[in-house]
Short mmCIF file of C-alpha atoms in Angstrom, two decimals:
data_model
loop_
_atom_site.label_atom_id
_atom_site.label_comp_id
_atom_site.label_asym_id
_atom_site.label_seq_id
_atom_site.Cartn_x
_atom_site.Cartn_y
_atom_site.Cartn_z
CA MET A 1 -40.54 -22.64 -8.08
CA GLY A 2 -40.31 -20.09 -10.83
CA PRO A 3 -42.81 -19.84 -13.60
CA ARG A 4 -43.24 -22.93 -15.73
CA LEU A 5 -41.86 -22.86 -19.21
CA ARG A 6 -44.44 -21.86 -21.76
CA GLY A 7 -45.33 -23.74 -24.87
CA ASP A 8 -42.77 -22.08 -27.09
CA ASP A 9 -40.13 -21.86 -24.42
CA SER A 10 -38.60 -25.03 -25.71
CA GLU A 11 -37.28 -22.76 -28.40
CA CYS A 12 -35.54 -20.46 -25.99
CA VAL A 13 -34.21 -23.42 -24.11
CA GLU A 14 -32.72 -24.45 -27.39
CA ASN A 15 -31.01 -21.11 -27.30
CA ILE A 16 -29.44 -21.98 -23.98
CA VAL A 17 -27.47 -24.89 -25.31
CA VAL A 18 -27.49 -25.75 -28.92
CA ILE A 19 -28.20 -29.43 -29.01
CA SER A 20 -28.20 -29.37 -32.76
CA GLY A 21 -24.82 -27.68 -32.75
CA THR A 22 -22.09 -28.97 -34.95
CA ARG A 23 -19.19 -30.83 -33.43
CA PRO A 24 -16.78 -27.86 -33.20
CA LEU A 25 -19.52 -25.81 -31.58
CA ARG A 26 -20.08 -28.46 -28.96
CA ARG A 27 -16.38 -28.35 -28.26
CA TRP A 28 -16.55 -24.60 -27.75
CA HIS A 29 -19.41 -25.14 -25.34
CA TRP A 30 -17.30 -27.64 -23.47
CA VAL A 31 -14.37 -25.21 -23.37
CA HIS A 32 -16.58 -22.36 -22.17
CA LYS A 33 -18.16 -24.51 -19.50
CA TRP A 34 -15.02 -25.98 -18.03
CA SER A 35 -12.73 -22.95 -18.25
CA SER A 36 -15.48 -21.02 -16.45
CA ILE A 37 -16.17 -23.61 -13.81
CA VAL A 38 -12.53 -23.87 -12.81
CA CYS A 39 -11.85 -20.14 -12.57
CA THR A 40 -15.19 -18.72 -11.39
CA ALA A 41 -14.64 -18.98 -7.63
CA PHE A 42 -11.22 -17.32 -7.92
CA MET A 43 -12.49 -14.71 -10.36
CA LEU A 44 -15.26 -13.79 -7.93
CA MET A 45 -12.66 -13.38 -5.21
CA LEU A 46 -10.47 -11.28 -7.56
CA CYS A 47 -13.38 -9.03 -8.55
CA ILE A 48 -14.43 -8.49 -4.94
CA THR A 49 -10.92 -7.80 -3.62
CA GLY A 50 -10.07 -5.77 -6.72
CA LEU A 51 -12.99 -3.39 -6.22
CA PRO A 52 -11.59 -1.59 -3.12
CA LEU A 53 -8.09 -1.73 -4.65
CA ILE A 54 -9.22 0.57 -7.47
CA PHE A 55 -9.67 3.22 -4.75
CA HIS A 56 -6.81 2.21 -2.46
CA HIS A 57 -5.39 5.74 -2.29
CA GLU A 58 -8.75 7.20 -1.28
CA ILE A 59 -9.44 4.40 1.23
CA ASP A 60 -6.00 4.76 2.84
CA ASP A 61 -6.50 8.52 3.06
CA LEU A 62 -9.83 7.98 4.74
CA LEU A 63 -8.80 5.25 7.19
CA HIS A 64 -5.26 6.26 8.09
CA GLU A 65 -3.68 9.45 9.28
CA GLU A 66 -0.77 10.51 7.15
CA VAL A 67 1.69 13.28 7.89
CA LYS A 68 1.46 15.65 4.97
CA ALA A 69 4.46 17.31 3.38
CA ALA A 70 4.79 21.04 3.96
CA ALA A 71 3.05 23.26 1.43
CA VAL A 72 5.71 25.13 -0.52
CA PRO A 73 5.57 27.55 -3.43
CA ALA A 74 6.09 26.04 -6.86
CA GLY A 75 9.72 25.86 -7.86
CA THR A 76 11.02 25.25 -4.35
CA PRO A 77 14.21 23.21 -4.72
CA ALA A 78 14.32 19.65 -3.39
CA ALA A 79 16.27 18.82 -0.25
CA ASN A 80 19.59 17.00 -0.46
CA LEU A 81 18.98 13.27 -0.82
CA ASP A 82 21.89 12.17 1.36
CA GLN A 83 20.60 14.34 4.17
CA ALA A 84 17.11 12.89 3.72
CA VAL A 85 18.53 9.36 3.93
CA ALA A 86 20.61 10.29 6.99
CA THR A 87 17.49 11.66 8.69
CA VAL A 88 15.72 8.35 8.13
CA LEU A 89 18.67 6.25 9.31
CA ALA A 90 18.89 8.37 12.48
CA LYS A 91 15.30 7.31 13.21
CA PHE A 92 16.05 3.67 12.45
CA PRO A 93 19.60 2.93 13.61
CA GLY A 94 21.23 -0.17 12.15
CA GLN A 95 19.14 -0.10 8.97
CA VAL A 96 20.53 0.47 5.48
CA PRO A 97 18.90 2.13 2.48
CA HIS A 98 17.81 -0.08 -0.43
CA PHE A 99 15.75 2.23 -2.61
CA LEU A 100 14.48 5.77 -3.03
CA ILE A 101 11.01 5.97 -4.56
CA TRP A 102 9.20 9.01 -5.97
CA ASP A 103 5.47 8.25 -6.15
CA ARG A 104 3.85 9.63 -9.28
CA ASP A 105 0.72 10.49 -7.29
CA GLU A 106 2.50 12.11 -4.36
CA PRO A 107 5.22 14.41 -5.70
CA ASP A 108 5.85 16.12 -2.33
CA ALA A 109 6.99 13.00 -0.52
CA LEU A 110 10.05 10.83 -1.05
CA MET A 111 9.94 7.23 0.11
CA VAL A 112 13.07 5.66 1.53
CA SER A 113 12.98 1.88 1.58
CA ILE A 114 15.24 0.48 4.30
CA GLY A 115 16.17 -3.02 5.47
CA PRO A 116 18.28 -4.63 8.21
CA SER A 117 21.10 -5.31 5.72
CA ILE A 118 21.70 -4.76 2.02
CA ASN A 119 21.32 -8.51 1.40
CA ALA A 120 18.00 -8.79 3.24
CA SER A 121 14.94 -9.49 1.10
CA PRO A 122 13.36 -6.14 0.21
CA VAL A 123 9.92 -7.72 0.58
CA ASP A 124 10.17 -7.06 4.31
CA ASN A 125 11.56 -3.55 3.91
CA ARG A 126 10.25 -0.63 5.89
CA ILE A 127 9.19 2.51 4.03
CA ALA A 128 9.94 5.89 5.57
CA ARG A 129 8.38 8.99 4.05
CA VAL A 130 10.40 12.20 3.85
CA ASP A 131 9.37 15.70 2.80
CA VAL A 132 10.88 16.22 -0.65
CA HIS A 133 11.52 19.93 -0.08
CA THR A 134 12.47 20.22 3.59
CA GLY A 135 14.05 16.80 3.97
CA ALA A 136 12.11 16.34 7.22
CA PHE A 137 10.99 12.88 8.33
CA LEU A 138 7.21 12.53 7.87
CA ASP A 139 6.21 9.04 9.02
CA SER A 140 6.83 5.34 8.56
CA PRO A 141 3.46 3.62 8.84
CA ASP A 142 3.18 -0.15 9.14
CA ILE A 143 0.92 -0.84 6.19
CA THR A 144 0.65 -4.59 6.82
CA GLY A 145 -2.29 -4.11 9.18
CA ARG A 146 -4.28 -2.09 6.69
CA PHE A 147 -7.51 -3.17 4.98
CA THR A 148 -6.05 -2.32 1.57
CA TYR A 149 -2.95 -4.42 2.28
CA PHE A 150 -5.12 -7.41 3.20
CA MET A 151 -7.12 -6.98 -0.02
CA LEU A 152 -3.93 -6.56 -2.04
CA LYS A 153 -2.39 -9.74 -0.63
CA LEU A 154 -5.56 -11.72 -1.29
CA HIS A 155 -5.78 -10.26 -4.77
CA THR A 156 -2.17 -10.82 -5.81
CA ASP A 157 -1.12 -14.08 -4.18
CA MET A 158 -3.65 -15.14 -1.50
CA PHE A 159 -0.78 -14.92 1.04
CA ALA A 160 0.96 -17.76 -0.81
CA GLY A 161 3.89 -15.92 -2.39
CA LEU A 162 5.07 -16.64 -5.90
CA PRO A 163 3.16 -19.96 -6.24
CA GLY A 164 -0.02 -18.13 -5.26
CA LYS A 165 0.67 -15.46 -7.87
CA LEU A 166 1.34 -17.96 -10.63
CA PHE A 167 -1.76 -19.94 -9.67
CA LEU A 168 -3.94 -16.83 -9.92
CA GLY A 169 -2.25 -16.11 -13.26
CA LEU A 170 -3.37 -19.52 -14.45
CA MET A 171 -6.91 -18.72 -13.34
CA GLY A 172 -6.60 -15.48 -15.30
CA ILE A 173 -5.63 -17.40 -18.42
CA LEU A 174 -8.66 -19.65 -17.97
CA PHE A 175 -10.79 -16.53 -17.58
CA CYS A 176 -9.50 -15.23 -20.91
CA VAL A 177 -10.26 -18.61 -22.49
CA ALA A 178 -13.77 -18.41 -21.02
CA VAL A 179 -14.27 -14.93 -22.50
CA VAL A 180 -13.12 -15.96 -25.98
CA SER A 181 -15.12 -19.20 -26.00
CA GLY A 182 -18.04 -17.21 -24.61
CA VAL A 183 -17.96 -15.02 -27.72
CA VAL A 184 -18.08 -18.14 -29.91
CA VAL A 185 -21.06 -19.68 -28.12
CA TYR A 186 -22.78 -16.29 -28.04
CA ALA A 187 -23.51 -16.59 -31.76
CA PRO A 188 -25.84 -19.64 -31.72
CA SER A 189 -27.50 -18.33 -28.59
CA MET A 190 -28.43 -15.10 -30.39
CA ARG A 191 -29.47 -16.55 -33.75
CA LYS A 192 -33.11 -15.60 -33.24
CA LEU A 193 -32.67 -12.72 -30.86
CA ARG A 194 -31.95 -9.07 -31.44
CA PHE A 195 -28.85 -7.53 -29.94
CA GLY A 196 -29.53 -6.67 -26.31
CA ALA A 197 -32.64 -8.86 -26.06
CA TYR A 198 -33.88 -9.18 -22.48
CA ARG A 199 -36.98 -11.35 -22.21
CA LYS A 200 -38.26 -10.03 -18.92
CA ASP A 201 -41.54 -11.96 -18.99
CA ARG A 202 -39.81 -15.32 -19.28
CA PRO A 203 -38.71 -17.73 -16.54
CA ARG A 204 -35.76 -16.78 -14.42
CA ILE A 205 -33.32 -19.06 -16.20
CA VAL A 206 -34.07 -17.32 -19.51
CA ARG A 207 -33.72 -13.88 -17.96
CA ARG A 208 -30.40 -14.83 -16.36
CA LEU A 209 -29.20 -16.18 -19.67
CA ASP A 210 -30.08 -12.89 -21.36
CA VAL A 211 -28.27 -10.91 -18.66
CA HIS A 212 -25.24 -13.21 -18.95
CA ASN A 213 -25.16 -12.84 -22.74
CA LEU A 214 -25.72 -9.10 -22.67
CA ALA A 215 -23.19 -8.18 -19.99
CA GLY A 216 -20.74 -10.73 -21.37
CA ILE A 217 -20.76 -9.43 -24.92
CA LEU A 218 -20.68 -5.78 -23.82
CA LEU A 219 -17.63 -6.29 -21.61
CA VAL A 220 -15.58 -8.56 -23.89
CA MET A 221 -12.72 -6.18 -24.64
CA TRP A 222 -12.48 -4.68 -21.18
CA ALA A 223 -12.58 -8.10 -19.50
CA LEU A 224 -9.96 -9.49 -21.87
CA VAL A 225 -7.61 -6.56 -21.36
CA VAL A 226 -7.99 -6.41 -17.58
CA GLY A 227 -7.83 -10.20 -17.36
CA PHE A 228 -4.74 -10.59 -19.49
CA THR A 229 -2.85 -7.63 -18.01
CA GLY A 230 -3.60 -9.20 -14.64
CA VAL A 231 -1.97 -12.39 -15.86
CA ILE A 232 1.09 -10.43 -17.00
CA ASN A 233 1.29 -8.82 -13.55
CA THR A 234 1.51 -12.25 -11.92
CA TRP A 235 4.74 -12.71 -13.85
CA ALA A 236 6.25 -9.47 -12.48
CA ASP A 237 8.72 -11.22 -10.18
CA LEU A 238 9.90 -13.46 -13.00
CA VAL A 239 10.17 -10.57 -15.45
CA LEU A 240 12.29 -8.53 -13.04
CA LYS A 241 14.49 -11.55 -12.33
CA ALA A 242 14.94 -12.00 -16.08
CA TRP A 243 15.97 -8.34 -16.36
CA GLN A 244 18.42 -8.67 -13.45
CA TYR A 245 20.13 -11.70 -14.95
CA GLY A 246 19.82 -10.37 -18.50
CA GLN A 247 20.27 -6.68 -19.22
CA LEU A 248 21.45 -5.60 -15.76
CA ALA A 249 24.08 -8.37 -15.61
CA GLU A 250 25.21 -7.43 -19.11
CA MET A 251 25.52 -3.74 -18.26
CA THR A 252 27.57 -4.46 -15.14
CA ALA A 253 29.58 -7.42 -16.45
CA GLN A 254 33.01 -5.84 -16.00
CA TYR A 255 32.22 -5.11 -12.35
CA ARG A 256 31.37 -8.70 -11.47
CA GLY A 257 33.00 -10.00 -8.29
CA ARG A 258 33.62 -6.57 -6.79
CA GLU A 259 32.55 -5.66 -3.29
CA ILE A 260 30.35 -2.74 -2.29
CA PRO A 261 32.59 0.36 -2.01
CA ALA A 262 33.45 1.25 1.58
CA LYS A 263 32.77 4.92 0.97
CA PRO A 264 30.26 5.21 -1.90
CA THR A 265 29.79 8.55 -3.61
CA PRO A 266 26.75 10.60 -2.49
CA VAL A 267 23.45 9.39 -3.89
CA GLN A 268 22.60 13.03 -4.68
CA ASP A 269 25.55 13.16 -7.08
CA ALA A 270 24.42 9.94 -8.77
CA VAL A 271 20.94 11.38 -9.29
CA ASP A 272 22.40 14.64 -10.62
CA VAL A 273 24.54 12.75 -13.15
CA ALA A 274 21.52 10.72 -14.28
CA ARG A 275 19.46 13.91 -14.66
CA LYS A 276 22.20 15.49 -16.73
CA THR A 277 22.49 12.39 -18.91
CA ILE A 278 18.74 12.06 -19.54
CA PRO A 279 17.51 15.63 -19.16
CA HIS A 280 14.02 15.11 -20.61
CA MET A 281 13.08 12.54 -17.95
CA GLN A 282 12.43 12.59 -14.21
CA VAL A 283 13.84 10.42 -11.47
CA ALA A 284 11.45 7.67 -10.42
CA PHE A 285 13.51 5.20 -8.45
CA VAL A 286 17.06 4.75 -7.17
CA ALA A 287 18.55 1.39 -6.25
CA PHE A 288 21.55 1.54 -3.89
CA PRO A 289 24.73 -0.47 -4.56
CA GLY A 290 24.19 -4.12 -3.58
CA SER A 291 20.37 -3.98 -3.67
CA ILE A 292 18.48 -6.31 -5.99
CA PHE A 293 17.97 -3.76 -8.76
CA SER A 294 21.61 -2.74 -8.98
CA SER A 295 25.12 -4.15 -8.92
CA LYS A 296 27.45 -3.94 -5.93
CA SER A 297 29.37 -1.16 -7.63
CA HIS A 298 26.55 1.01 -8.94
CA TYR A 299 23.68 3.23 -8.12
CA THR A 300 20.94 2.48 -10.62
CA VAL A 301 18.85 5.56 -11.24
CA PHE A 302 15.58 4.77 -13.03
CA MET A 303 14.14 7.66 -15.01
CA ARG A 304 10.59 8.09 -16.30
CA GLY A 305 8.89 10.30 -18.88
CA ASP A 306 5.99 12.63 -18.25
CA THR A 307 3.15 11.44 -20.50
CA PRO A 308 0.71 8.78 -19.25
CA VAL A 309 2.60 6.13 -21.26
CA THR A 310 6.20 7.24 -20.83
CA SER A 311 5.70 7.86 -17.10
CA ARG A 312 5.21 4.09 -16.80
CA LEU A 313 8.33 3.18 -18.76
CA LEU A 314 11.62 3.33 -16.89
CA LYS A 315 15.09 3.95 -18.27
CA PRO A 316 17.96 2.96 -15.99
CA ALA A 317 21.22 4.89 -15.73
CA LEU A 318 24.08 3.12 -14.00
CA ILE A 319 26.37 5.35 -11.94
CA ASP A 320 29.66 3.99 -10.62
CA ALA A 321 29.48 4.39 -6.83
CA GLU A 322 33.25 4.82 -6.55
CA THR A 323 33.94 7.34 -9.31
CA GLY A 324 30.48 8.90 -9.51
CA LYS A 325 30.56 8.54 -13.32
CA LEU A 326 27.89 7.20 -15.64
CA THR A 327 28.86 3.77 -16.98
CA ASP A 328 25.79 2.79 -19.03
CA SER A 329 22.19 3.69 -19.79
CA ARG A 330 19.79 1.72 -21.98
CA ASP A 331 16.09 1.41 -22.59
CA MET A 332 14.66 -1.56 -20.75
CA PRO A 333 13.91 -4.67 -22.83
CA TRP A 334 10.42 -5.16 -24.31
CA TYR A 335 9.30 -7.68 -21.72
CA VAL A 336 9.88 -5.20 -18.89
CA SER A 337 8.11 -2.44 -20.83
CA ALA A 338 5.19 -4.83 -21.45
CA LEU A 339 4.97 -5.44 -17.70
CA PHE A 340 5.05 -1.72 -16.89
CA LEU A 341 2.42 -0.91 -19.52
CA SER A 342 0.16 -3.73 -18.38
CA GLN A 343 -0.06 -2.21 -14.91
CA PRO A 344 -2.21 0.86 -15.64
CA LEU A 345 -4.41 -1.20 -17.95
CA HIS A 346 -5.07 -3.57 -15.06
CA PHE A 347 -5.43 -0.97 -12.29
CA GLY A 348 -7.48 1.61 -14.23
CA ASP A 349 -5.49 4.40 -12.55
CA TYR A 350 -4.55 6.31 -15.68
CA GLY A 351 -7.60 8.45 -16.40
CA GLY A 352 -8.51 10.23 -13.19
CA MET A 353 -11.40 9.52 -10.84
CA PRO A 354 -14.03 9.08 -13.60
CA LEU A 355 -12.07 6.19 -15.08
CA LYS A 356 -11.72 4.59 -11.64
CA ILE A 357 -15.49 4.77 -11.17
CA ILE A 358 -16.05 3.26 -14.61
CA TRP A 359 -13.54 0.55 -13.72
CA ALA A 360 -15.50 -0.19 -10.55
CA ILE A 361 -18.84 -0.46 -12.38
CA LEU A 362 -17.31 -2.73 -15.01
CA ASP A 363 -15.86 -4.83 -12.19
CA ILE A 364 -19.33 -5.17 -10.66
CA LEU A 365 -20.78 -6.12 -14.07
CA THR A 366 -18.10 -8.82 -14.28
CA VAL A 367 -19.42 -10.18 -10.99
CA VAL A 368 -22.88 -10.23 -12.60
CA ILE A 369 -21.49 -12.24 -15.53
CA LEU A 370 -19.75 -14.71 -13.21
CA TRP A 371 -22.79 -15.02 -10.99
CA THR A 372 -25.32 -15.57 -13.78
CA GLY A 373 -22.92 -18.00 -15.44
CA LEU A 374 -22.66 -19.98 -12.23
CA TYR A 375 -26.45 -19.91 -11.85
CA LEU A 376 -27.00 -21.20 -15.38
CA TRP A 377 -24.55 -24.02 -14.87
CA LEU A 378 -26.08 -25.08 -11.54
CA LYS A 379 -29.63 -24.95 -12.94
CA ARG A 380 -28.75 -27.06 -15.93
CA ARG A 381 -27.01 -29.67 -13.88
CA LYS A 382 -30.15 -30.48 -11.94
CA PRO A 383 -32.78 -32.56 -13.72
CA ALA A 384 -35.40 -30.19 -15.04
CA THR A 385 -37.77 -29.80 -12.13
CA GLY A 386 -41.09 -29.54 -13.80
CA ALA A 387 -39.57 -27.33 -16.41
CA ALA A 388 -39.56 -29.88 -19.14
CA ARG A 389 -42.99 -30.16 -20.64
CA ALA A 390 -44.51 -33.55 -20.25
CA GLY A 391 -45.74 -35.14 -23.41
CA THR A 392 -43.47 -33.37 -25.85
CA PRO A 393 -44.33 -34.73 -29.23
CA ALA A 394 -41.68 -36.89 -30.77
CA GLY A 395 -39.37 -34.91 -32.98
CA ALA A 396 -40.16 -31.70 -31.17
CA ARG A 397 -37.45 -29.22 -30.35
CA PRO A 398 -35.11 -30.30 -27.60
CA ILE A 399 -36.30 -29.58 -24.11
CA GLU A 400 -34.42 -28.84 -21.00
CA GLY A 401 -34.17 -32.45 -19.90
CA GLN A 402 -31.92 -33.10 -22.81
CA VAL A 403 -30.02 -29.92 -22.26
CA VAL A 404 -29.16 -31.11 -18.79
CA THR A 405 -27.42 -34.21 -19.97
CA SER A 406 -25.44 -32.54 -22.71
CA MET B 1 -39.27 -4.20 -34.53
CA THR B 2 -41.39 -4.49 -31.42
CA ASN B 3 -40.38 -8.06 -30.77
CA ALA B 4 -37.11 -9.12 -29.20
CA ARG B 5 -37.20 -12.14 -31.42
CA ALA B 6 -35.86 -11.63 -34.90
CA ARG B 7 -35.62 -13.83 -37.92
CA ARG B 8 -32.67 -16.16 -38.02
CA GLN B 9 -29.67 -13.87 -38.19
CA THR B 10 -26.37 -14.22 -39.95
CA LEU B 11 -23.08 -14.05 -38.07
CA ALA B 12 -22.51 -10.58 -39.50
CA GLN B 13 -25.82 -9.43 -38.08
CA ILE B 14 -25.17 -11.01 -34.69
CA PHE B 15 -21.72 -9.50 -34.28
CA ARG B 16 -22.31 -6.11 -35.89
CA TRP B 17 -22.95 -4.27 -32.62
CA PRO B 18 -20.61 -6.31 -30.41
CA LEU B 19 -17.82 -5.58 -32.87
CA ALA B 20 -18.51 -1.84 -32.85
CA ILE B 21 -18.59 -1.82 -29.05
CA GLY B 22 -15.37 -3.86 -28.91
CA VAL B 23 -13.59 -1.39 -31.17
CA LEU B 24 -14.85 1.56 -29.10
CA SER B 25 -13.76 -0.15 -25.87
CA THR B 26 -10.29 -0.62 -27.31
CA VAL B 27 -10.14 3.04 -28.27
CA GLY B 28 -11.26 3.92 -24.74
CA LEU B 29 -8.70 1.67 -23.09
CA ILE B 30 -5.82 3.12 -25.10
CA SER B 31 -6.92 6.76 -25.28
CA ALA B 32 -6.27 7.69 -21.64
CA LEU B 33 -2.81 6.11 -21.92
CA VAL B 34 -1.88 8.39 -24.80
CA GLY B 35 -2.60 11.72 -23.17
CA ASP B 36 -4.53 13.70 -20.60
CA GLY B 37 -7.50 16.05 -20.84
CA LEU B 38 -9.42 15.32 -24.02
CA TRP B 39 -7.83 11.88 -24.28
CA ASP B 40 -9.18 11.03 -20.84
CA ALA B 41 -12.65 12.25 -21.79
CA VAL B 42 -12.68 10.04 -24.90
CA SER B 43 -11.73 7.13 -22.68
CA TRP B 44 -14.53 7.84 -20.19
CA LEU B 45 -17.17 8.09 -22.90
CA ALA B 46 -16.05 5.00 -24.77
CA LEU B 47 -15.93 2.83 -21.64
CA LEU B 48 -19.15 4.28 -20.26
CA LEU B 49 -20.99 3.10 -23.36
CA PRO B 50 -21.21 -0.62 -22.41
CA ILE B 51 -22.47 0.36 -18.95
CA LEU B 52 -25.17 2.61 -20.39
CA LEU B 53 -26.21 -0.02 -22.94
CA TYR B 54 -26.47 -2.62 -20.19
CA GLY B 55 -28.75 -0.36 -18.18
CA TRP B 56 -30.79 0.62 -21.22
CA PHE B 57 -31.47 -2.93 -22.39
CA LEU B 58 -32.46 -4.15 -18.93
CA LEU B 59 -34.53 -1.16 -17.89
CA ARG B 60 -36.12 0.07 -21.10
CA PRO B 61 -39.90 0.17 -20.92
CA ARG B 62 -41.81 -2.62 -22.60
CA ARG B 63 -43.12 -1.73 -25.96
#
């Protein structure tokens, strides 16, 4: 058993739950308690799986061999894209290209996403890496056996697909509710305490409360932003569907009902046209005709800017795959931009290694908040084991026994 | 000053520091999105602050 509560500890117990609180305050306590209880187990899982994901590049580099692209002098021109695709398809006969992806963090490699047919779900696509400059095939690792993949699946949908994602999004909303209500109940708890008070000579429950309050109030903004951007990310599939059936359908309306051209124009030409149309941006992503991010008659070339913000925002250019001409190019709607911008704010990958380390420490502090919160709840549920002072004079401050039942 | 326990505080007093830290955190979260170099450094410092404060309040010597 921990130390017994001292004579004036009834006062600090009062700080734990304000018995004398007004009705709205009690409601906030109720909200904080229940939103936390429901989401805590999942939030603990998300914090623990999220921690290695902050460093997924570094972990993958460490655990898995990767064929590196050839070192070339700056300014070396890129290889022809159609040749690069042909090289990949020669390695994987019968497959068709869905997407070309240029990773922001790995400018020397081009990723070719291929599937068994153009209608196959791209979720099961294989990624082949190609040297951007030489066009040589690098490798095509199966990432599904990797530690980071396992963590990512747990973190994003718990291997339960879209329902799993949306469920975790709901937990994220509850987490945000817990943070906001936590700020409200912080006030009565700190009425008689200085900011940052840590009463290290008091019983464990008081110390845990102080740690919970301190870490909680210090991390409010970060936790809210990372929590809510996480929620937005769970809607990614829905947002992209909305874009497909909204803006993309609108831009390709006059092509509806057409079939994929038998001999589409070279993808290199499509990329060149897009570059010429939007010269101040770089190519980030190409969707082949018939894939989910394009129409049957178009290449969609997604361009990105070069600042931390604009490199996250994509601008599609639609290139007719029969004539090779640009048919339309618009900025993506706000809800897609919101999704793209919420990604760095959730991942913490936009300020170099120092920011990743800070992200990791803040993640661990969130575990501390969740853990101490859980501890406080469990301790208060049990009848006060010897903590409540016997023989409290009538009319004295509330003691823990009463706190328990509140 | 030497006691953690203060007189009954107003809401303004309770939330003075949390508000300042919240504003700085927001600056830190946005700063690295805006640019690189100095912008990143601002972000690191602003987001390091809550971590340092946490350590300081828990580990500071008793007075």
